[in-house]
Tab-separated table of C-alpha atoms and ligand atoms in Angstrom:
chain	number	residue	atom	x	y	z
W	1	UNK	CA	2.765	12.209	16.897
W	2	UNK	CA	4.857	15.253	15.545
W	3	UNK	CA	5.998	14.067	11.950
W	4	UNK	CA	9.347	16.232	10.695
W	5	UNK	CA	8.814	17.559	7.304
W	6	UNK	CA	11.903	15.951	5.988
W	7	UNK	CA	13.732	12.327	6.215
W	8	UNK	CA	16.525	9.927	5.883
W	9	UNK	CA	16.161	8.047	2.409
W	10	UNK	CA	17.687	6.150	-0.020
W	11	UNK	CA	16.996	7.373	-3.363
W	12	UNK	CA	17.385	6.056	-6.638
W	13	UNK	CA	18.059	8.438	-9.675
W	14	UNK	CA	19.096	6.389	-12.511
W	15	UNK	CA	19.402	2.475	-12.273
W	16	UNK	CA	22.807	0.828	-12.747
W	17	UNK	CA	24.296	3.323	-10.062
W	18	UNK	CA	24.285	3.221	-6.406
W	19	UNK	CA	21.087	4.973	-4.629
W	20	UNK	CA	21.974	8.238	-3.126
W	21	UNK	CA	21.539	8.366	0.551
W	22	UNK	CA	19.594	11.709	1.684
W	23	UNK	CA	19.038	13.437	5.214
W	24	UNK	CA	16.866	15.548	3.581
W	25	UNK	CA	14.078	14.000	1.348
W	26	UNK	CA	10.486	15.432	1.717
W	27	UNK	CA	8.302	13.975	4.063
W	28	UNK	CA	4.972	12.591	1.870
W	29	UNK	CA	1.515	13.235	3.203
W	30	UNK	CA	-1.348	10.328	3.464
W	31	UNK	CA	-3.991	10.556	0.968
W	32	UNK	CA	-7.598	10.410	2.566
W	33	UNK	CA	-7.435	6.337	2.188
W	34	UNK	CA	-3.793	6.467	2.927
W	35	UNK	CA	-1.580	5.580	6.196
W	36	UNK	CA	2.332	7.535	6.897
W	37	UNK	CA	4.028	4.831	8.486
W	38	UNK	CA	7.383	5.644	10.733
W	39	UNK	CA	9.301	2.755	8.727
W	40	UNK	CA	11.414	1.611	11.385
W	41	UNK	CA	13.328	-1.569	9.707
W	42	UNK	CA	12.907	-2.660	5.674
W	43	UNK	CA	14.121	-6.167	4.855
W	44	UNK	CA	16.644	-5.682	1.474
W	45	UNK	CA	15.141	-8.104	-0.808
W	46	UNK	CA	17.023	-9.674	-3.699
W	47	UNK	CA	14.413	-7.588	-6.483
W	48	UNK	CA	16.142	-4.515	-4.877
W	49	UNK	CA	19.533	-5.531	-6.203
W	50	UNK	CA	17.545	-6.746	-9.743
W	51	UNK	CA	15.946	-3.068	-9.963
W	52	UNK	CA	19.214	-0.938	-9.459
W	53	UNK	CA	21.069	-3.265	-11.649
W	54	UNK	CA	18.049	-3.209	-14.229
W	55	UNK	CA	18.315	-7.060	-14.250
W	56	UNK	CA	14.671	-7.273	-14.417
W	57	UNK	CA	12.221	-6.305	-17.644
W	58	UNK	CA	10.249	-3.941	-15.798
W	59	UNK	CA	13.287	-1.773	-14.695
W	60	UNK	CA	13.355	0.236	-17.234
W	61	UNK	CA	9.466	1.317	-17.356
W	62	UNK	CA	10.086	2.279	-13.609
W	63	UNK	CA	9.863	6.464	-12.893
W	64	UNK	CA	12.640	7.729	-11.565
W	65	UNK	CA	13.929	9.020	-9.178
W	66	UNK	CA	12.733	6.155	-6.955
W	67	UNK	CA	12.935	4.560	-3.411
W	68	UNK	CA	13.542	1.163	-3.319
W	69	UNK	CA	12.268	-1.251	-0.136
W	70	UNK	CA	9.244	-3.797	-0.032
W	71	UNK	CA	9.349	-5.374	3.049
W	72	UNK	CA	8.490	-2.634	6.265
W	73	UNK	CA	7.689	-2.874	9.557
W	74	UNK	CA	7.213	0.512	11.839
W	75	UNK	CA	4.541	2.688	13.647
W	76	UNK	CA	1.586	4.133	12.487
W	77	UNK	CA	2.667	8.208	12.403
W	78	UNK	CA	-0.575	10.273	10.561
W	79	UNK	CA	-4.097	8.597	8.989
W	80	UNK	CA	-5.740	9.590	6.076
W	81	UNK	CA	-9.120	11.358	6.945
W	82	UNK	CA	-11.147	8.509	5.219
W	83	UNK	CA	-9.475	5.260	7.284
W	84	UNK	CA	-10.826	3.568	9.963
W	85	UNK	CA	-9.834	0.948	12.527
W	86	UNK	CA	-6.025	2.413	12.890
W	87	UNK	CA	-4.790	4.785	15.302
W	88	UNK	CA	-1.368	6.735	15.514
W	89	UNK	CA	0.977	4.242	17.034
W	90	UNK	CA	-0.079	1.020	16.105
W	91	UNK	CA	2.619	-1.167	14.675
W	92	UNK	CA	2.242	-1.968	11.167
W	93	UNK	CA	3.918	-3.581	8.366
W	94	UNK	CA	4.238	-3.044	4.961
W	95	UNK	CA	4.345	-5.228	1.586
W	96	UNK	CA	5.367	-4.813	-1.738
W	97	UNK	CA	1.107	-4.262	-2.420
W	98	UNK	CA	0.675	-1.064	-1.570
W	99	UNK	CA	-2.799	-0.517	-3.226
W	100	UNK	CA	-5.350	-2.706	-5.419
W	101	UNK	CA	-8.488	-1.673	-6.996
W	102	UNK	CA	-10.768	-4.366	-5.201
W	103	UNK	CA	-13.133	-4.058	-8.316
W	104	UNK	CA	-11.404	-6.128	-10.823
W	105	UNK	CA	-11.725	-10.259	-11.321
W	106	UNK	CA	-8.396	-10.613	-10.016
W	107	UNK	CA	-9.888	-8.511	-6.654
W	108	UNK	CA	-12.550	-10.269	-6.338
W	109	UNK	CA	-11.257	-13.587	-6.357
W	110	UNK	CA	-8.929	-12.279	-3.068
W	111	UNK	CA	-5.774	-12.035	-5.580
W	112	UNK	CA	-5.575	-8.707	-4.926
W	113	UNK	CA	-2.117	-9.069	-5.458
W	114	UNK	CA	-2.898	-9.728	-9.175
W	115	UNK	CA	-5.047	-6.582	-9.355
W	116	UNK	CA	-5.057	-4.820	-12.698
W	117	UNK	CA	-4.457	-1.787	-11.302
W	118	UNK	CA	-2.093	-2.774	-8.502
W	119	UNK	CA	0.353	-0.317	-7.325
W	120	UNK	CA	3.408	-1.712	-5.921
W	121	UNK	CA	6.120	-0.363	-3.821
W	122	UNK	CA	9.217	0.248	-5.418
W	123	UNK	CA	7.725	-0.065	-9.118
W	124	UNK	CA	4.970	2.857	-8.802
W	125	UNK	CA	5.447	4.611	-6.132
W	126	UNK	CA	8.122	5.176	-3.422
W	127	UNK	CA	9.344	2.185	-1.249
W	128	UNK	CA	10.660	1.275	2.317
W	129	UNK	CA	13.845	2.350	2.226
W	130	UNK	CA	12.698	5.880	3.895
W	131	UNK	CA	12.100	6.743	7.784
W	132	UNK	CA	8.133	7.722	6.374
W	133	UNK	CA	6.518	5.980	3.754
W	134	UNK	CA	2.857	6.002	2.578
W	135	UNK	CA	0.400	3.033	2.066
W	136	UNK	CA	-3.532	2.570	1.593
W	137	UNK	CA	-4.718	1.094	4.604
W	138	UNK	CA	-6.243	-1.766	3.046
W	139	UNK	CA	-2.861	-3.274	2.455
W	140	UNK	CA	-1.223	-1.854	5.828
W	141	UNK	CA	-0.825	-5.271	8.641
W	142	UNK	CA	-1.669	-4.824	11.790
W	143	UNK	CA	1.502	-6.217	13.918
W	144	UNK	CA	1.088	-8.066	17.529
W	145	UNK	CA	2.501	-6.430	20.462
W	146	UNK	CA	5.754	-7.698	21.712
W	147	UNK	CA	7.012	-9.319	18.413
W	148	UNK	CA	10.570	-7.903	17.248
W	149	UNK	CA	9.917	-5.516	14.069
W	150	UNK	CA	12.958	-6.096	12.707
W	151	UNK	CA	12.541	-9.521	12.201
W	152	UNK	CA	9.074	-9.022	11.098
W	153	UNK	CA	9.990	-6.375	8.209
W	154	UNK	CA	11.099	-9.404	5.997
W	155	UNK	CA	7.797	-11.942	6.401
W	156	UNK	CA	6.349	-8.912	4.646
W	157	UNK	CA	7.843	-10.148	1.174
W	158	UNK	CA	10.349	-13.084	1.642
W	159	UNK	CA	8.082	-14.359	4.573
W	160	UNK	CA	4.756	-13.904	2.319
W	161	UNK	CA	6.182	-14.970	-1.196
W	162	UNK	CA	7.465	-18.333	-0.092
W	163	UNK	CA	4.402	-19.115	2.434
W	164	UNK	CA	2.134	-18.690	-1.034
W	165	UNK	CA	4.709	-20.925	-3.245
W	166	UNK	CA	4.817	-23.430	-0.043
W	167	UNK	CA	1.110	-23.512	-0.279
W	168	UNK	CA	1.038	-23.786	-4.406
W	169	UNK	CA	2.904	-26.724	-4.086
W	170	UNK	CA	0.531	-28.764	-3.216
W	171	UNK	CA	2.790	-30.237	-0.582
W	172	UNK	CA	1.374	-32.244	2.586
W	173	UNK	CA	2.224	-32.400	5.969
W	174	UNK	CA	4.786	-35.495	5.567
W	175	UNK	CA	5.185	-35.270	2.520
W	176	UNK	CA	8.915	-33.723	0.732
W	177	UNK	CA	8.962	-30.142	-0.627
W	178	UNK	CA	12.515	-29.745	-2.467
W	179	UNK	CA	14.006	-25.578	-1.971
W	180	UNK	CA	16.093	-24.524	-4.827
W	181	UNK	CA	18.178	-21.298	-3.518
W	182	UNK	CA	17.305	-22.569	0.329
W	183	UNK	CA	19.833	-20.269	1.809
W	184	UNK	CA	19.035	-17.141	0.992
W	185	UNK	CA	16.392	-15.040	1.944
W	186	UNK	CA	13.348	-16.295	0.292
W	187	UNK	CA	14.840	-19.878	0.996
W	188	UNK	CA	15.755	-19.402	4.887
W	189	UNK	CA	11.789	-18.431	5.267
W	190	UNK	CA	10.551	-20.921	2.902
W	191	UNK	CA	12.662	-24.328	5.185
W	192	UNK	CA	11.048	-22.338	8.223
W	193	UNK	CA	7.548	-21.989	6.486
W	194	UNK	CA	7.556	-25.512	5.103
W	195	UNK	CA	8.995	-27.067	8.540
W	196	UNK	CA	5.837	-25.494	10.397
W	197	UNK	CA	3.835	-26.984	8.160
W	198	UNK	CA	4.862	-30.266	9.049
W	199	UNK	CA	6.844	-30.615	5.031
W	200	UNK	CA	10.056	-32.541	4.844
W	201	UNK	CA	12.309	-30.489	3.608
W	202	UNK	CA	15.056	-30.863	0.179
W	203	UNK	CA	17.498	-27.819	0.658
W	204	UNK	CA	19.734	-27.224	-2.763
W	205	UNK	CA	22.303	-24.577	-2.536
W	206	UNK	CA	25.864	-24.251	-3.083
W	207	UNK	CA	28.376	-24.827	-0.216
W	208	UNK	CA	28.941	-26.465	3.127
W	209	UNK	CA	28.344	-22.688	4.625
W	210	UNK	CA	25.112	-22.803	2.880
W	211	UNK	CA	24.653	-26.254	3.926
W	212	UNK	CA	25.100	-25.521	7.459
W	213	UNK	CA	22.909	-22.720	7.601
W	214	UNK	CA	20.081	-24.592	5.916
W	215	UNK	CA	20.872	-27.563	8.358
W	216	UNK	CA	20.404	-24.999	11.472
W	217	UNK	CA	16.707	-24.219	9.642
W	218	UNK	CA	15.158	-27.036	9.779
W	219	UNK	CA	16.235	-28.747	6.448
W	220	UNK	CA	16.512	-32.677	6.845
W	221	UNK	CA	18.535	-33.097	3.693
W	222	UNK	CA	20.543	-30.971	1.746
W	223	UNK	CA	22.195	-31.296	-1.450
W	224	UNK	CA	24.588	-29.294	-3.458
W	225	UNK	CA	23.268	-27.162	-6.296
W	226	UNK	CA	26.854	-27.885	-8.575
W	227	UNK	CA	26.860	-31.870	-7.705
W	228	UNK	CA	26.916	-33.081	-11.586
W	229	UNK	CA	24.560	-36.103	-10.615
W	230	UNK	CA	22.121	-34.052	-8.550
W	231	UNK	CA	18.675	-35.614	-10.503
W	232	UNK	CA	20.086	-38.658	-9.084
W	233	UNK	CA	21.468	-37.438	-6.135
W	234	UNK	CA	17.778	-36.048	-4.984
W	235	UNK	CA	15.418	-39.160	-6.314
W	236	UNK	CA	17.985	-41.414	-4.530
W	237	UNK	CA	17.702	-39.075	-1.252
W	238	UNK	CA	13.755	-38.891	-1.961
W	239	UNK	CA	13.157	-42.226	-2.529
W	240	UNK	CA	11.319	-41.340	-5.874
W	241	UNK	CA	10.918	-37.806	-5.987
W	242	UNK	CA	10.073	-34.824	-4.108
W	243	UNK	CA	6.277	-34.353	-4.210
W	244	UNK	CA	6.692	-30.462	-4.978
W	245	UNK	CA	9.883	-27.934	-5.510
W	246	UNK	CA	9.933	-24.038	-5.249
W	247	UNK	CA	12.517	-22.252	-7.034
W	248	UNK	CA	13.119	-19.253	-5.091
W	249	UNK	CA	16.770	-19.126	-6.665
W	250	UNK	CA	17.574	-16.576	-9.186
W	251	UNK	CA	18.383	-19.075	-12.497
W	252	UNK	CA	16.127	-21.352	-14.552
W	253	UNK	CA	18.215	-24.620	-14.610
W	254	UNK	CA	16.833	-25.318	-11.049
W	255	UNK	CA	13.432	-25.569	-12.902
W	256	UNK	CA	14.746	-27.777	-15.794
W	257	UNK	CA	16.183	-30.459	-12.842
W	258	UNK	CA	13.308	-30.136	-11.006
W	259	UNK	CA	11.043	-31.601	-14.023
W	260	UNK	CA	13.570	-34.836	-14.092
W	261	UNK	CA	13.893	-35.529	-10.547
W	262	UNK	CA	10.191	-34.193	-9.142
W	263	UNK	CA	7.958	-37.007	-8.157
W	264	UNK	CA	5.446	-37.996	-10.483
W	265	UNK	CA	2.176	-35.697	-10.377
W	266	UNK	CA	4.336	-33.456	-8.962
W	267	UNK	CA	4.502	-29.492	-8.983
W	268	UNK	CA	7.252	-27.394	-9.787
W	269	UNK	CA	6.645	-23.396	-8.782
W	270	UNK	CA	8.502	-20.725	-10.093
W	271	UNK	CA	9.330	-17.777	-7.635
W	272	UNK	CA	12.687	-16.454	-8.754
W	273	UNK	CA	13.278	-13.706	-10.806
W	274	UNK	CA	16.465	-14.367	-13.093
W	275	UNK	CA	18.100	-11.910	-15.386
W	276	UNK	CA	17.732	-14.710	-18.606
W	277	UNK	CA	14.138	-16.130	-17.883
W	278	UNK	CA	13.287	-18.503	-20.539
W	279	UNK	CA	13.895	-22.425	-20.047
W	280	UNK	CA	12.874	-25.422	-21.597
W	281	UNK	CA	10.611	-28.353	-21.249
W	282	UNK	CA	10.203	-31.017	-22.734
W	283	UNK	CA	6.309	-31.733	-23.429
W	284	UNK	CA	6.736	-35.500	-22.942
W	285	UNK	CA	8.203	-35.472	-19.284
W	286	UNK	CA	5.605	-32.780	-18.392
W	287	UNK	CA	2.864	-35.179	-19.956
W	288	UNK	CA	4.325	-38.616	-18.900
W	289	UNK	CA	5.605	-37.844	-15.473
W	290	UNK	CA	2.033	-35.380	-15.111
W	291	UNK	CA	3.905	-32.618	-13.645
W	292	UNK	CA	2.488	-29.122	-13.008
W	293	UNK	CA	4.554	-26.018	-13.789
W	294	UNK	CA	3.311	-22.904	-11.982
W	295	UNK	CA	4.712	-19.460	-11.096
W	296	UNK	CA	3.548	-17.369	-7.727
W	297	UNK	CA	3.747	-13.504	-6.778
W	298	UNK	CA	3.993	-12.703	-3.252
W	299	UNK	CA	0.454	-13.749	-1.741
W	300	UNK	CA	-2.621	-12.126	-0.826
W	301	UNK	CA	-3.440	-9.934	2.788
W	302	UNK	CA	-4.991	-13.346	4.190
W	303	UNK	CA	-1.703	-14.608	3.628
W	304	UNK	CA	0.477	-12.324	4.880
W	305	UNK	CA	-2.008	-12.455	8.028
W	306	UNK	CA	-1.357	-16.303	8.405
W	307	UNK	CA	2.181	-15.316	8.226
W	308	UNK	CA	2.464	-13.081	11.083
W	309	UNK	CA	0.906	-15.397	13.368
W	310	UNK	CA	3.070	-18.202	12.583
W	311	UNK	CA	6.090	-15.902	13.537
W	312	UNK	CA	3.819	-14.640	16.413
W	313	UNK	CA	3.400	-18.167	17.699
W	314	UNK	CA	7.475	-18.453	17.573
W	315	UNK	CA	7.977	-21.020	14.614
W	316	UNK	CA	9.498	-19.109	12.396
W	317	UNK	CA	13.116	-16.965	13.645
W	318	UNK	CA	15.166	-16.721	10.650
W	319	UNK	CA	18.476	-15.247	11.617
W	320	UNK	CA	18.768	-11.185	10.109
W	321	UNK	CA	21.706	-8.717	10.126
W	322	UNK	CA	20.854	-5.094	10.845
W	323	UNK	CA	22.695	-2.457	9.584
W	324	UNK	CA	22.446	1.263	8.859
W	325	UNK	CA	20.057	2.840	6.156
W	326	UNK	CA	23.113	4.496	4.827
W	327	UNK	CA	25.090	1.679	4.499
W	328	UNK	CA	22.343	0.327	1.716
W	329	UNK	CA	24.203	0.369	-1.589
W	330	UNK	CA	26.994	-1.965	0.508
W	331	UNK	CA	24.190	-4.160	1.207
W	332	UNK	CA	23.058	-4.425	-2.483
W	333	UNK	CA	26.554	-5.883	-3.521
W	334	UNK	CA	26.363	-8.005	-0.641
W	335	UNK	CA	23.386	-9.508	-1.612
W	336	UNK	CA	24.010	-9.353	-6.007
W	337	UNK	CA	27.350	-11.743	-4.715
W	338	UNK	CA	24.890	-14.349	-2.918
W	339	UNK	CA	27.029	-13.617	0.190
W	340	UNK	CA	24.482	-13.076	2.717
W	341	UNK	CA	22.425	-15.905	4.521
W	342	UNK	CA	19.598	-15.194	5.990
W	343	UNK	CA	18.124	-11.591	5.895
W	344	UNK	CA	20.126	-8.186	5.398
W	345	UNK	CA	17.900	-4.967	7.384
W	346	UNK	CA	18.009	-1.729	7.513
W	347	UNK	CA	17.495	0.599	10.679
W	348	UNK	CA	16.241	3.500	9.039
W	349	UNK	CA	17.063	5.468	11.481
W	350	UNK	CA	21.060	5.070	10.814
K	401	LIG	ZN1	11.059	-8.928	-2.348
K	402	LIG	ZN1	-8.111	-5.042	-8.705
């Protein structure tokens, strides 16, 4: 495969300004352990917009300039002289985990994605939002013929992240999962996720748009995020209580409901990033009520596995909107707004 020495990319220089779109950003070349994957579609995820805006804490520790994108899906274009078991061509995808040091606890315990040494994509080292981009093969997915990259760039963090959560719920097949945020990205996956595996599903957003869209996904009930009696709205709904909530939104208050209205031995994970993190609990629910309060980080390579085969096997199809590469920094407002639901992509090659 001939590989050009330079590429389209979005590049970040300083945060709290728009990423510069280039036609003529080097090319990088695969360490020995490394693959150069032809990104052909990156999912924009809502930690993009967090990053340029430096929303987040760990914006400002970030090296610049910088490449945003965590969630890729492309061809295989030049292997590292170390790797095995790939070959030019093969469709891979890419997640925010772009090495780990498979030594440490966290490693060894298959939380690689916990790793002390992990190297994400975005934070320390160059994203998706390029046509080339590199990653250690390790954490490189093999992807099925025939499935639609496009809509398989954004299982590799939305898809992923909210699989994990649905799993650190605790949630049964039968039983209700409450989805704070459900119709955004992270939420459209996670009423998909939880609907395949066989959850009832609480959607809480703002809006009859949003309602409709989370309606079309699966959701059996939905209830508005700004109803002033929504901890009685949901146990009503619930009939006591979801048994588990994610909050994939970006704020903490969903968190502070979700202690009042979540079914008793409950859990309550944290996914969202928001700009003010802190919230408060009050010991006695947590302790009378037995209620778990855990956060999750995107998931491990068995999970992201488990996740392409569900979409392989055609249960999960949350709608996307491709656009051009170039029209990125568009995107970002879109998405800092809450306007989009669903997925935004980018065709790198535009
Ligand atoms: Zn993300
Ligand atoms: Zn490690």
């Amino acid at each position: 495969m001939s590989v050009p020495k330079t590429q389209k990319a979005q590049v970040c220089t300083s945060l709290r300004v728009d990423p510069i779109y280039r036609t003529d950003f080097p090319v990088p070349e695969p360490k020995p352990h490394e693959l150069l994957v032809h990104v052909l579609f990156s999912g924009v995820c809502h930690s993009d917009v967090s990053i340029v805006t430096g929303d987040i804490p760990m914006a400002d520790y970030i090296p610049l300039p910088v490449i945003l994108g965590h969630e890729g899906a492309g061809i295989v274009a030049k292997i590292g002289e170390n790797v095995k078991g790939f070959k030019e061509g093969d469709r891979v995808g890419i997640m925010m985990t772009l090495e780990s040091c498979f030594e440490c606890e966290s490693c060894k315990s298959a939380n690689e994605h916990y790793c002390d040494k992990l190297k994400l994509a975005a934070i320390h080292s160059h994203g998706t939002f390029q046509e080339y981009a590199v990653v250690s093969a390790a954490h490189a997915h093999k992807l099925p013929d025939g499935i639609d990259l496009a809509k398989a760039a954004p299982l590799h963090c939305a898809g992923v992240t909210v699989y994990r959560a649905l799993k650190q719920s605790g949630v049964r097949a039968g039983e209700i999962i409450a989805i704070s945020g459900a119709a955004g990205g992270l939420g459209s996956f996670a009423i998909q996720f939880a609907k395949a595996m066989g959850m009832q599903v609480l959607a809480i957003d703002v809006g009859t748009i949003k309602e409709e869209h989370c309606k079309k996904l699966g959701a059996d009930y939905f209830v508005d995020a700004c109803n002033s009696e929504l901890v009685k709205h949901v146990t009503e709904i619930t009939k006591g209580g979801p048994h588990g909530m994610i909050n994939v939104a970006t704020a903490t208050k969903p968190i502070e409901d979700a202690m009042l209205y979540v079914r008793k031995r409950g859990t309550i994970v944290a996914v969202g990033l928001p700009k003010n993190p802190n919230f408060t609990a009050n010991s006695y629910v947590l302790v009378q009520r037995a209620i778990t309060l855990k956060g999750s980080f995107i998931g491990n390579r068995k999970d992201m596995d488990e996740v392409i085969e569900f979409f392989a096997r055609g249960l999960i199809d949350v709608p996307i909107e491709v656009h051009g590469l170039s029209e990125l920094p568009k995107l970002l407002k879109k998405l800092q707004k809450n306007e989009v639901q669903g997925r935004l992509v980018v065709d790198t090659s535009k």
